[in-house]
PDB file of C-alpha atoms and ligand atoms in Angstrom:
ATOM      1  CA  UNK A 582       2.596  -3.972   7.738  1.00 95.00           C
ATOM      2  CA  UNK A 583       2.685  -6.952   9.805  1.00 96.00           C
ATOM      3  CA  UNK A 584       1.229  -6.402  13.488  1.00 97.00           C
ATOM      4  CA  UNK A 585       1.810  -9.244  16.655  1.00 98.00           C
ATOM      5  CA  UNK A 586      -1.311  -9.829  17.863  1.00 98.00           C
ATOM      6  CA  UNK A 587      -1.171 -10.402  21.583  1.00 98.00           C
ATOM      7  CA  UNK A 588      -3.663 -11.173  24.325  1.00 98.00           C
ATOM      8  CA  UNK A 589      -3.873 -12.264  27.611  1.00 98.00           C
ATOM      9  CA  UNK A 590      -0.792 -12.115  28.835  1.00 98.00           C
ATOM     10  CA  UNK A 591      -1.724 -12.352  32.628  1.00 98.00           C
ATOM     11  CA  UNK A 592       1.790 -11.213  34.291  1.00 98.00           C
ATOM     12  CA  UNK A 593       3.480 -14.333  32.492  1.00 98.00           C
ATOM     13  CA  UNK A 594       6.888 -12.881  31.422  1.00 98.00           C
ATOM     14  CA  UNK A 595       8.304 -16.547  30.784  1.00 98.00           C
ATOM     15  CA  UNK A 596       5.432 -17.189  28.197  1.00 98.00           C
ATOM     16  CA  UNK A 597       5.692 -13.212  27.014  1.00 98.00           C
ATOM     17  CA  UNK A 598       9.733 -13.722  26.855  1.00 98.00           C
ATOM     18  CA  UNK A 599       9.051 -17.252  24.233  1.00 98.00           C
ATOM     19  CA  UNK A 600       6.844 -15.431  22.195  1.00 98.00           C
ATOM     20  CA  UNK A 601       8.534 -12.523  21.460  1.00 97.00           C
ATOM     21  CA  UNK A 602      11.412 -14.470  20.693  1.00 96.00           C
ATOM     22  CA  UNK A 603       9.572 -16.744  18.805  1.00 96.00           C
ATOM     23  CA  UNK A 604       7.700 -13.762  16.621  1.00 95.00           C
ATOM     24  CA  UNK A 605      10.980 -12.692  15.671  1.00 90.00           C
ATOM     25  CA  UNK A 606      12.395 -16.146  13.752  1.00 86.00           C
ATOM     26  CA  UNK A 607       9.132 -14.779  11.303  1.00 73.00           C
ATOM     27  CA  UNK A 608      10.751 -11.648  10.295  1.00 70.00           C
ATOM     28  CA  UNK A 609      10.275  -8.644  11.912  1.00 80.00           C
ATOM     29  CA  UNK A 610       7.066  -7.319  13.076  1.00 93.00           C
ATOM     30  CA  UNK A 611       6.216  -3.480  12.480  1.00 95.00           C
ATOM     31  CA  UNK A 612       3.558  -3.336  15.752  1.00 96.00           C
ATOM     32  CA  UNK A 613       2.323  -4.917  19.267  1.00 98.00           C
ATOM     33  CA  UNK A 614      -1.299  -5.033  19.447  1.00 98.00           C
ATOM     34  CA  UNK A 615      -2.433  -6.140  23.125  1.00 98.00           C
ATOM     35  CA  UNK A 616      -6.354  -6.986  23.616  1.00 98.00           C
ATOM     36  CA  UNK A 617      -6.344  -6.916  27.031  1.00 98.00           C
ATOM     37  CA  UNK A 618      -5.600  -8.527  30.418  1.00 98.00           C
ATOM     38  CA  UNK A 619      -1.761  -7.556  30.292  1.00 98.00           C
ATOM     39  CA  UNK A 620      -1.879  -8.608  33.981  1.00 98.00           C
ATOM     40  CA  UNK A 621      -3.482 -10.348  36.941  1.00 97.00           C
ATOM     41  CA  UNK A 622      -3.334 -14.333  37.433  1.00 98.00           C
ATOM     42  CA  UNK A 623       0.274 -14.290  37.023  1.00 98.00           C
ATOM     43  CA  UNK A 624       3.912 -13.884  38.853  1.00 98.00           C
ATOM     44  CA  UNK A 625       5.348 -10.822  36.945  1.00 98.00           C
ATOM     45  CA  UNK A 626       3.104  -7.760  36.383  1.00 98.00           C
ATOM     46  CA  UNK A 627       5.567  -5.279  36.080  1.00 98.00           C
ATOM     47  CA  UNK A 628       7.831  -7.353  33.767  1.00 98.00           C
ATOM     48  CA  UNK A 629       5.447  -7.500  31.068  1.00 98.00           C
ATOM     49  CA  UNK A 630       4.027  -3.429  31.737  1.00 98.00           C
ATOM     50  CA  UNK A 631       7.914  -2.809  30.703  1.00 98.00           C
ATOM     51  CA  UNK A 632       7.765  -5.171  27.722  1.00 98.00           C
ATOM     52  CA  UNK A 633       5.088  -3.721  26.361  1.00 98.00           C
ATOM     53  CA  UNK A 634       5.954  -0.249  27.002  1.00 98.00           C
ATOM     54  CA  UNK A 635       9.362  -0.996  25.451  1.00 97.00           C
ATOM     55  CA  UNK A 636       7.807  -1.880  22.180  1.00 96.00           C
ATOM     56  CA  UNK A 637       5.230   0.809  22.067  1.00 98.00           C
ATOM     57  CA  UNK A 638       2.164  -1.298  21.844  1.00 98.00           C
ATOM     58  CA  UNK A 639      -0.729  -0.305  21.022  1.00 98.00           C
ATOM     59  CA  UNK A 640      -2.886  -1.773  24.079  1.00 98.00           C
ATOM     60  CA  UNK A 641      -6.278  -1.943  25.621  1.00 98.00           C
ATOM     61  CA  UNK A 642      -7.613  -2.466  29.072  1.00 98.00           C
ATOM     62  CA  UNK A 643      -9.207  -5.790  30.108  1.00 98.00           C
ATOM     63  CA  UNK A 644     -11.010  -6.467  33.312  1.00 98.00           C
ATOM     64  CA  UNK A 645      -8.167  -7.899  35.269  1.00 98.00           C
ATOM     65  CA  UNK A 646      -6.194  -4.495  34.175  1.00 98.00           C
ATOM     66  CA  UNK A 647      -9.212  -2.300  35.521  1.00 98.00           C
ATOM     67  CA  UNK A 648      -8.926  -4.550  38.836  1.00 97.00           C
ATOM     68  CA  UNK A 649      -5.769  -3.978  39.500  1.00 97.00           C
ATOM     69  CA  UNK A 650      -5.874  -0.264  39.431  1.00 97.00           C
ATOM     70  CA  UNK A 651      -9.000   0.046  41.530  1.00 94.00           C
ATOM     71  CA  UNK A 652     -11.492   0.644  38.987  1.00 95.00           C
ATOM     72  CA  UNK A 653     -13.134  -2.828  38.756  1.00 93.00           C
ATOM     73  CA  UNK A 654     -14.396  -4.036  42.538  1.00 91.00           C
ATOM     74  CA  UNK A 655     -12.116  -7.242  43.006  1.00 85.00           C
ATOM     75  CA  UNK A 656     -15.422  -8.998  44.389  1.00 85.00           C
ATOM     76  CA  UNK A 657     -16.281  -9.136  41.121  1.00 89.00           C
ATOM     77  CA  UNK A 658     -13.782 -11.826  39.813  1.00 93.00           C
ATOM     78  CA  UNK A 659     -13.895 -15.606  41.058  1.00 93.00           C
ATOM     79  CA  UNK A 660     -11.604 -16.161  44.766  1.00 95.00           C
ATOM     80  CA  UNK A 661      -8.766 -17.366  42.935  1.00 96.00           C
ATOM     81  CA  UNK A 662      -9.027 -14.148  40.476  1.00 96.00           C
ATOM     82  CA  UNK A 663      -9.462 -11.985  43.226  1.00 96.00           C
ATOM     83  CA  UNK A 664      -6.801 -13.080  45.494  1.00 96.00           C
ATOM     84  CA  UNK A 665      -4.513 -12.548  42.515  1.00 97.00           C
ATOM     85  CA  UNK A 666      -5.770  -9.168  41.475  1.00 97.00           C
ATOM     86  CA  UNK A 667      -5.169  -8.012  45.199  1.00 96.00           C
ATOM     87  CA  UNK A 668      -1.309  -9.328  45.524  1.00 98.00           C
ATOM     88  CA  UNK A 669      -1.102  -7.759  41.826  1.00 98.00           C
ATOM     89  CA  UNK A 670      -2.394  -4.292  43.498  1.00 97.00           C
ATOM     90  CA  UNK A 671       0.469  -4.805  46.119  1.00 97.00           C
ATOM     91  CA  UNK A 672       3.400  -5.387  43.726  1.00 98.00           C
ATOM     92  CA  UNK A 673       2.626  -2.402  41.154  1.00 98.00           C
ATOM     93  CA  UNK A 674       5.052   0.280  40.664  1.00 98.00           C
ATOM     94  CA  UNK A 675       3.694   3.529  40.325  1.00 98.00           C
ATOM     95  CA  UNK A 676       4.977   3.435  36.877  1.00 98.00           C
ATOM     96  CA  UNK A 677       3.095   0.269  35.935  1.00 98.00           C
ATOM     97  CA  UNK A 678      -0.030   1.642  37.482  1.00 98.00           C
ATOM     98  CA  UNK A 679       0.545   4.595  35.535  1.00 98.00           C
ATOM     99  CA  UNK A 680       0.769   2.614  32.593  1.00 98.00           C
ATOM    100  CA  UNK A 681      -2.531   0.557  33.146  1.00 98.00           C
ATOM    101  CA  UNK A 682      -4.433   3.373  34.467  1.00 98.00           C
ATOM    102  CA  UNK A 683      -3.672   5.202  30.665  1.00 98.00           C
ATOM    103  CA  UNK A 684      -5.386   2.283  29.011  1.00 98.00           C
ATOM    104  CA  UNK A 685      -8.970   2.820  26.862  1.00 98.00           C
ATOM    105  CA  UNK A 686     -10.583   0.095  26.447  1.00 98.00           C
ATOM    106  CA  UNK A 687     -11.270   0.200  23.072  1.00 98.00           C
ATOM    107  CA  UNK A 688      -8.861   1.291  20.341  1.00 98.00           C
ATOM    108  CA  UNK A 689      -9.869   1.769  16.259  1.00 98.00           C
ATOM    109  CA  UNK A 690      -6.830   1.745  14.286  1.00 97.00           C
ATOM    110  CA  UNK A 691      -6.669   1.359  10.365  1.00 95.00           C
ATOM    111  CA  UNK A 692      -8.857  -1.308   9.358  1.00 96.00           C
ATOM    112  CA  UNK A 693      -9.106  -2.559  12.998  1.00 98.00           C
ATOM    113  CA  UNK A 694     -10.843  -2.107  15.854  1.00 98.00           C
ATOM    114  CA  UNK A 695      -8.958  -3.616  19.949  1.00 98.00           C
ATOM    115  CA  UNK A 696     -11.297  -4.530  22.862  1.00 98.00           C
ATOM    116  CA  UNK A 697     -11.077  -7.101  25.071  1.00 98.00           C
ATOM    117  CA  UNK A 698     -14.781  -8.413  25.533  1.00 98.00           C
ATOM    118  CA  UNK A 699     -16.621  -6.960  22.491  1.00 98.00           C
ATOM    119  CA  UNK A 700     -17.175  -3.969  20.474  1.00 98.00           C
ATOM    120  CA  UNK A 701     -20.430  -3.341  22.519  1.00 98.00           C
ATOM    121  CA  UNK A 702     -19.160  -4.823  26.024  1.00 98.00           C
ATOM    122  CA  UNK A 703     -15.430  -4.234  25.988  1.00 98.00           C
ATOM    123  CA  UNK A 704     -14.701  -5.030  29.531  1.00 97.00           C
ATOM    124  CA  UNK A 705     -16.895  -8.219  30.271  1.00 96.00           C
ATOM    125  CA  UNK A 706     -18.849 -10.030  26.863  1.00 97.00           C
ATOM    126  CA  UNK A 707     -16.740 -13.055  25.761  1.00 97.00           C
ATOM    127  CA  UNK A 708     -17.794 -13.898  21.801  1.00 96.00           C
ATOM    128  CA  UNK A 709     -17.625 -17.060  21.351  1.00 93.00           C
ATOM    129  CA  UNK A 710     -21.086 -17.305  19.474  1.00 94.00           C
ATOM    130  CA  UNK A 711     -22.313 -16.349  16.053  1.00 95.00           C
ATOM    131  CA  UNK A 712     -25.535 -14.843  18.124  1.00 95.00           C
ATOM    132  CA  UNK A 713     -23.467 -12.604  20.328  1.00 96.00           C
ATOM    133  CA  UNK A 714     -20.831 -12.009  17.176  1.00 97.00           C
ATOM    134  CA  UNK A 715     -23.810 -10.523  14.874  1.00 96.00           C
ATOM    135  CA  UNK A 716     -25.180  -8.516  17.291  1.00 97.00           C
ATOM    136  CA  UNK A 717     -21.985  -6.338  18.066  1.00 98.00           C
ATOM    137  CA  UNK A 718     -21.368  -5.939  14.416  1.00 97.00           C
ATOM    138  CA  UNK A 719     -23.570  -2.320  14.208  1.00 97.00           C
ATOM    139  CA  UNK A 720     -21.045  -1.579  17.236  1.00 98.00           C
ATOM    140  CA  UNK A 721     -17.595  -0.877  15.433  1.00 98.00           C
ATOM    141  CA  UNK A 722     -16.933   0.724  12.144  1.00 97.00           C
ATOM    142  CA  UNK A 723     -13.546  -0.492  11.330  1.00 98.00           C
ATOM    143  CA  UNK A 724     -13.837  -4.047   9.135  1.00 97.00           C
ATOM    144  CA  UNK A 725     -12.231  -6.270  11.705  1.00 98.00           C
ATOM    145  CA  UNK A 726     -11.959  -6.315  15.383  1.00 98.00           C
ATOM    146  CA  UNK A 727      -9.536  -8.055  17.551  1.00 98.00           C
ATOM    147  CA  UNK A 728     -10.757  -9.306  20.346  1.00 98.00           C
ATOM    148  CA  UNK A 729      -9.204 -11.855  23.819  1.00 98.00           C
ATOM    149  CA  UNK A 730     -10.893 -13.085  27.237  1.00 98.00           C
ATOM    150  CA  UNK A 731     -11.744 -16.242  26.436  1.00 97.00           C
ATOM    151  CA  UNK A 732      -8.368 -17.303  25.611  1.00 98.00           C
ATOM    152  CA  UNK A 733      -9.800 -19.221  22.857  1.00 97.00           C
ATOM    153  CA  UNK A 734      -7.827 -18.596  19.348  1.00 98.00           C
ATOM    154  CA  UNK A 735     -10.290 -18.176  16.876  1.00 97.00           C
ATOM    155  CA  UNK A 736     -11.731 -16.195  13.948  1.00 98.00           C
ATOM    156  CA  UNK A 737     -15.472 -15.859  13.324  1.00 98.00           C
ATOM    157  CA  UNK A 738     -15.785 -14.738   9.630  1.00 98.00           C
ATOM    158  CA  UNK A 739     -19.164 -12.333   8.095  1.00 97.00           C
ATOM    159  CA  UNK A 740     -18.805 -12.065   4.524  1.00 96.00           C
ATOM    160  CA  UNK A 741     -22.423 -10.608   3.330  1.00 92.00           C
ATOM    161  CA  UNK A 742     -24.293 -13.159   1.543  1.00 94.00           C
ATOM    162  CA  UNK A 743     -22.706 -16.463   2.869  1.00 95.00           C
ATOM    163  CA  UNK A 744     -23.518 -18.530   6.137  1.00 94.00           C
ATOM    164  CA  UNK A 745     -20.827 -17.025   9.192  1.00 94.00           C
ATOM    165  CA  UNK A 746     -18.098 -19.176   9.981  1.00 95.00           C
ATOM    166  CA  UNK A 747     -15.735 -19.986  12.984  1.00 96.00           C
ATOM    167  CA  UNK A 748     -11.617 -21.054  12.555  1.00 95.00           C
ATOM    168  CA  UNK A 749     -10.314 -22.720  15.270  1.00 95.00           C
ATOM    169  CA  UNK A 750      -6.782 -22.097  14.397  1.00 95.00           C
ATOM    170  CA  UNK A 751      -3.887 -24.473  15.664  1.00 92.00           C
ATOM    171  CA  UNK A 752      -0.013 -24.196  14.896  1.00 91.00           C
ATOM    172  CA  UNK A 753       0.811 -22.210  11.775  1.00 88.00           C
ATOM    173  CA  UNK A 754      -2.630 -22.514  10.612  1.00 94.00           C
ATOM    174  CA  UNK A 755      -3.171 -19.323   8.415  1.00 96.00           C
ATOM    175  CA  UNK A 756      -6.982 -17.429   7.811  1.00 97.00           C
ATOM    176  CA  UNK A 757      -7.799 -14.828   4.952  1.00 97.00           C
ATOM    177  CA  UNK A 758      -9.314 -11.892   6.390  1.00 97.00           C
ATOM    178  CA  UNK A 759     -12.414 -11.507   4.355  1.00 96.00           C
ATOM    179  CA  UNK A 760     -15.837  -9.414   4.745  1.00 97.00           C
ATOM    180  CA  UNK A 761     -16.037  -8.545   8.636  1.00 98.00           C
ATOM    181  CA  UNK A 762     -13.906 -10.877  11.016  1.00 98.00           C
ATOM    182  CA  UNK A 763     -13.482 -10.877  14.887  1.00 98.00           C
ATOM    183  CA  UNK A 764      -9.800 -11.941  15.470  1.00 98.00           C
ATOM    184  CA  UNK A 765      -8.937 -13.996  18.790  1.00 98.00           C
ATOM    185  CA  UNK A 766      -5.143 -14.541  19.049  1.00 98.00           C
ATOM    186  CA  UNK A 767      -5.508 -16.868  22.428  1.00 98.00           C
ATOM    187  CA  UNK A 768      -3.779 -16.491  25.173  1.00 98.00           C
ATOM    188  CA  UNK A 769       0.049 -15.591  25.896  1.00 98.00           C
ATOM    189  CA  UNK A 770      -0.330 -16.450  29.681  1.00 98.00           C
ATOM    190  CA  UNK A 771      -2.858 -18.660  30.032  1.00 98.00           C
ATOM    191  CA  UNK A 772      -4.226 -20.578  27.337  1.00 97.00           C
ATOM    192  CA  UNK A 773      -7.193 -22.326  27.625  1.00 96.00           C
ATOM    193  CA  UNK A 774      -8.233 -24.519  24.673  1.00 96.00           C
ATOM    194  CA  UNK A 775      -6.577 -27.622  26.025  1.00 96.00           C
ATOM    195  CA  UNK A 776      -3.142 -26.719  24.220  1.00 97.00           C
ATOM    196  CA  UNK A 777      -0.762 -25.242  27.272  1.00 98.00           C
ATOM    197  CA  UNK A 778       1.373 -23.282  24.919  1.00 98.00           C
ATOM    198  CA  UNK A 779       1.675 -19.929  24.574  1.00 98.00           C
ATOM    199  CA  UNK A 780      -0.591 -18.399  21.138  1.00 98.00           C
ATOM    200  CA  UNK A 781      -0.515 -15.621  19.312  1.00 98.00           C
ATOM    201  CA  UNK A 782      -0.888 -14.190  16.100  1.00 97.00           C
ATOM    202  CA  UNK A 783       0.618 -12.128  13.109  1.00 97.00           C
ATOM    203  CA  UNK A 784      -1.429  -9.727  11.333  1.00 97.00           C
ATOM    204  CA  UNK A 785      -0.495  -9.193   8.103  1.00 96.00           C
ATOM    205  CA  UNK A 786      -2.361  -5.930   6.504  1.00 96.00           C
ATOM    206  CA  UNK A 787      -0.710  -6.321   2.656  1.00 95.00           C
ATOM    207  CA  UNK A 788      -1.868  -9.877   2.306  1.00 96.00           C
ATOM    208  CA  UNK A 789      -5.177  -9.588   4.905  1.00 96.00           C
ATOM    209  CA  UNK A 790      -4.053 -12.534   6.960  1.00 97.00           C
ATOM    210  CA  UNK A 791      -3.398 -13.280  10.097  1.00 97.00           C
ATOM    211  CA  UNK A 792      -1.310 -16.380  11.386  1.00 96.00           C
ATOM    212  CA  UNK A 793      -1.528 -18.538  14.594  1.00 97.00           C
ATOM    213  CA  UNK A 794       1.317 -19.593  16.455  1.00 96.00           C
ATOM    214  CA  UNK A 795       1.886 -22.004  19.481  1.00 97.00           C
ATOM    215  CA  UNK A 796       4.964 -21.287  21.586  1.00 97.00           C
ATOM    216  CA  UNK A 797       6.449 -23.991  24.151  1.00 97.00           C
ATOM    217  CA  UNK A 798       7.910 -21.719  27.298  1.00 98.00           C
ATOM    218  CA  UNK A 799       8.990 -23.230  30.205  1.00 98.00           C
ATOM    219  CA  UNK A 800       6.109 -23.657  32.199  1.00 98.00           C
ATOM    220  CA  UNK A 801       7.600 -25.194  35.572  1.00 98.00           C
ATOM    221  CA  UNK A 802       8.868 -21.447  36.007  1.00 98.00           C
ATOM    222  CA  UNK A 803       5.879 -19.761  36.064  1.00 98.00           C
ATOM    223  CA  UNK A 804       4.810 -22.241  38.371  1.00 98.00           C
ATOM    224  CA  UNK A 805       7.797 -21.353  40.176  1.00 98.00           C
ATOM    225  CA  UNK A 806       7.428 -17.661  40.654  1.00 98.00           C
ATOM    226  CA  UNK A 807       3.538 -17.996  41.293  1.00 98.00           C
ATOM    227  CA  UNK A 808       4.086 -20.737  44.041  1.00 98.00           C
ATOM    228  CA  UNK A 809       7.307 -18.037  45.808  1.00 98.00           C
ATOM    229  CA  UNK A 810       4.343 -15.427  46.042  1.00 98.00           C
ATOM    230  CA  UNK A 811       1.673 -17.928  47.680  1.00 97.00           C
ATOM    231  CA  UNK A 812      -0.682 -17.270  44.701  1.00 98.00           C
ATOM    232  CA  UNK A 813      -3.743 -19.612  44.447  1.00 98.00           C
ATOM    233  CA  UNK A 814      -2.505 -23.477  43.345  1.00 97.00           C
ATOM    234  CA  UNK A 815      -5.600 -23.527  41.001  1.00 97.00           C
ATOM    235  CA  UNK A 816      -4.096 -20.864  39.058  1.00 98.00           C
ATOM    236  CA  UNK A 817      -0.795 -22.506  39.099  1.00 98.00           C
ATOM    237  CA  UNK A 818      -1.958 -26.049  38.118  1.00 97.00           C
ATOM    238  CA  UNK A 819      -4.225 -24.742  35.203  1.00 97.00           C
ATOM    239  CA  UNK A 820      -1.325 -23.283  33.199  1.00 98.00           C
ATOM    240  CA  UNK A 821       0.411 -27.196  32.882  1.00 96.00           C
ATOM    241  CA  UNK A 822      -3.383 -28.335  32.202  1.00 95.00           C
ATOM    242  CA  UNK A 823      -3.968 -25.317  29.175  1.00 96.00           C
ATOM    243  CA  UNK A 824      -7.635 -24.914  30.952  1.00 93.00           C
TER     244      UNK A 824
HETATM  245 ZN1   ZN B1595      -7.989 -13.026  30.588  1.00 86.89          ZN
END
């Protein structure tokens, strides 16, 4: 079974569009996997809610997705965040609200477990080090975990007996799943490793591997849209920078 990994998508259809088109030149794909933050930041909420629901994903909650329903306090996120979560809150349809409000945020499916954060925090921990990594093993019971928020693709890798390790995957780079692994697949919307291109992944559960992609979409539209609804021009100038 081979499962798109998605994260991150922060209301960017244009990016969302790319990569789904792009995911499809490898073959099909049985299953959508979303880790979170399906909205906020970007131009098109609803857009991707219908994208998503289209393709019966299998999708968690991030904090941005709590925000925009309500259930996260908006003062919690940076100005720029916030200002976006609140014009997000405006342009919902009840459907998409719905949709977001139906969310858990943490999903264990076959040998996986979705969050956004972590297995222990799944709203707000970003893993990015072997400290925090190890200590939210005892908190899931699947093998893996997929995990987004930092927008950083990357696989940290537990295999009992051997030092941990961290992939920072670029283009087509592929990683064996081995021992315990926490799966980042980047971010559709808004990457943030210095590379502005869409990522994402495909899991593939036969061969217990999962493959990084980098998708060019056309930026300048994003921009576009996000400029027509006055959101912040930090938010829109990050997306050409990838930070
Ligand atoms: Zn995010």
């Amino acid at each position: 079974m081979k499962a798109l990994l998605l994260s991150d998508i922060h209301s960017n259809v244009v990016a969302l569009e790319a990569v789904m088109a792009h995911a499809s030149i490898f073959g099909t794909f049985d299953e959508v996997w979303v880790a979170g933050d399906t909205v906020g930041y970007g131009p098109n909420p609803n857009e991707c809610i219908d994208i998503l629901r289209e393709q019966s994903a299998i999708v968690v909650a991030g904090n941005h997705d709590l925000a925009a329903i309500g259930n996260i306090d908006a003062h919690e996120f940076n100005s720029y965040a916030a200002t976006a979560i609140e014009w997000t809150r405006e342009v919902l349809t009840p459907a998409s609200s719905k949709y977001l409000a139906g969310m858990s945020t943490t999903v264990a499916y076959q040998d996986f477990t979705i969050v956004h954060g972590s297995p222990r925090d799944p709203v707000w921990e970003y893993l990015m080090e072997f400290e925090a990594v190890e200590a939210n093993l005892e908190h899931f019971d699947t093998a893996h975990c997929v995990v987004g928020h930092s927008h950083l693709p990357l696989v940290f890798t537990l295999v009992e007996g051997q030092e941990p390790r961290v992939s920072l995957p670029t283009n087509a780079d592929e990683i064996q799943l081995e021992g315990r692994t926490f799966v980042n697949p980047g971010s559709v919307g808004q990457p943030r490793d210095g590379n502005n291109m869409a990522s994402y992944a495909i899991v593939d559960t036969e061969t217990d591997s999962v493959m990084f992609h980098r998708v060019k979409y056309d930026i300048h539209e994003t921009q576009r849209r996000m400029k027509e609804h006055d959101l912040p021009q930090v938010l829109i100038d990050r997306l050409e920078m990838g930070r």
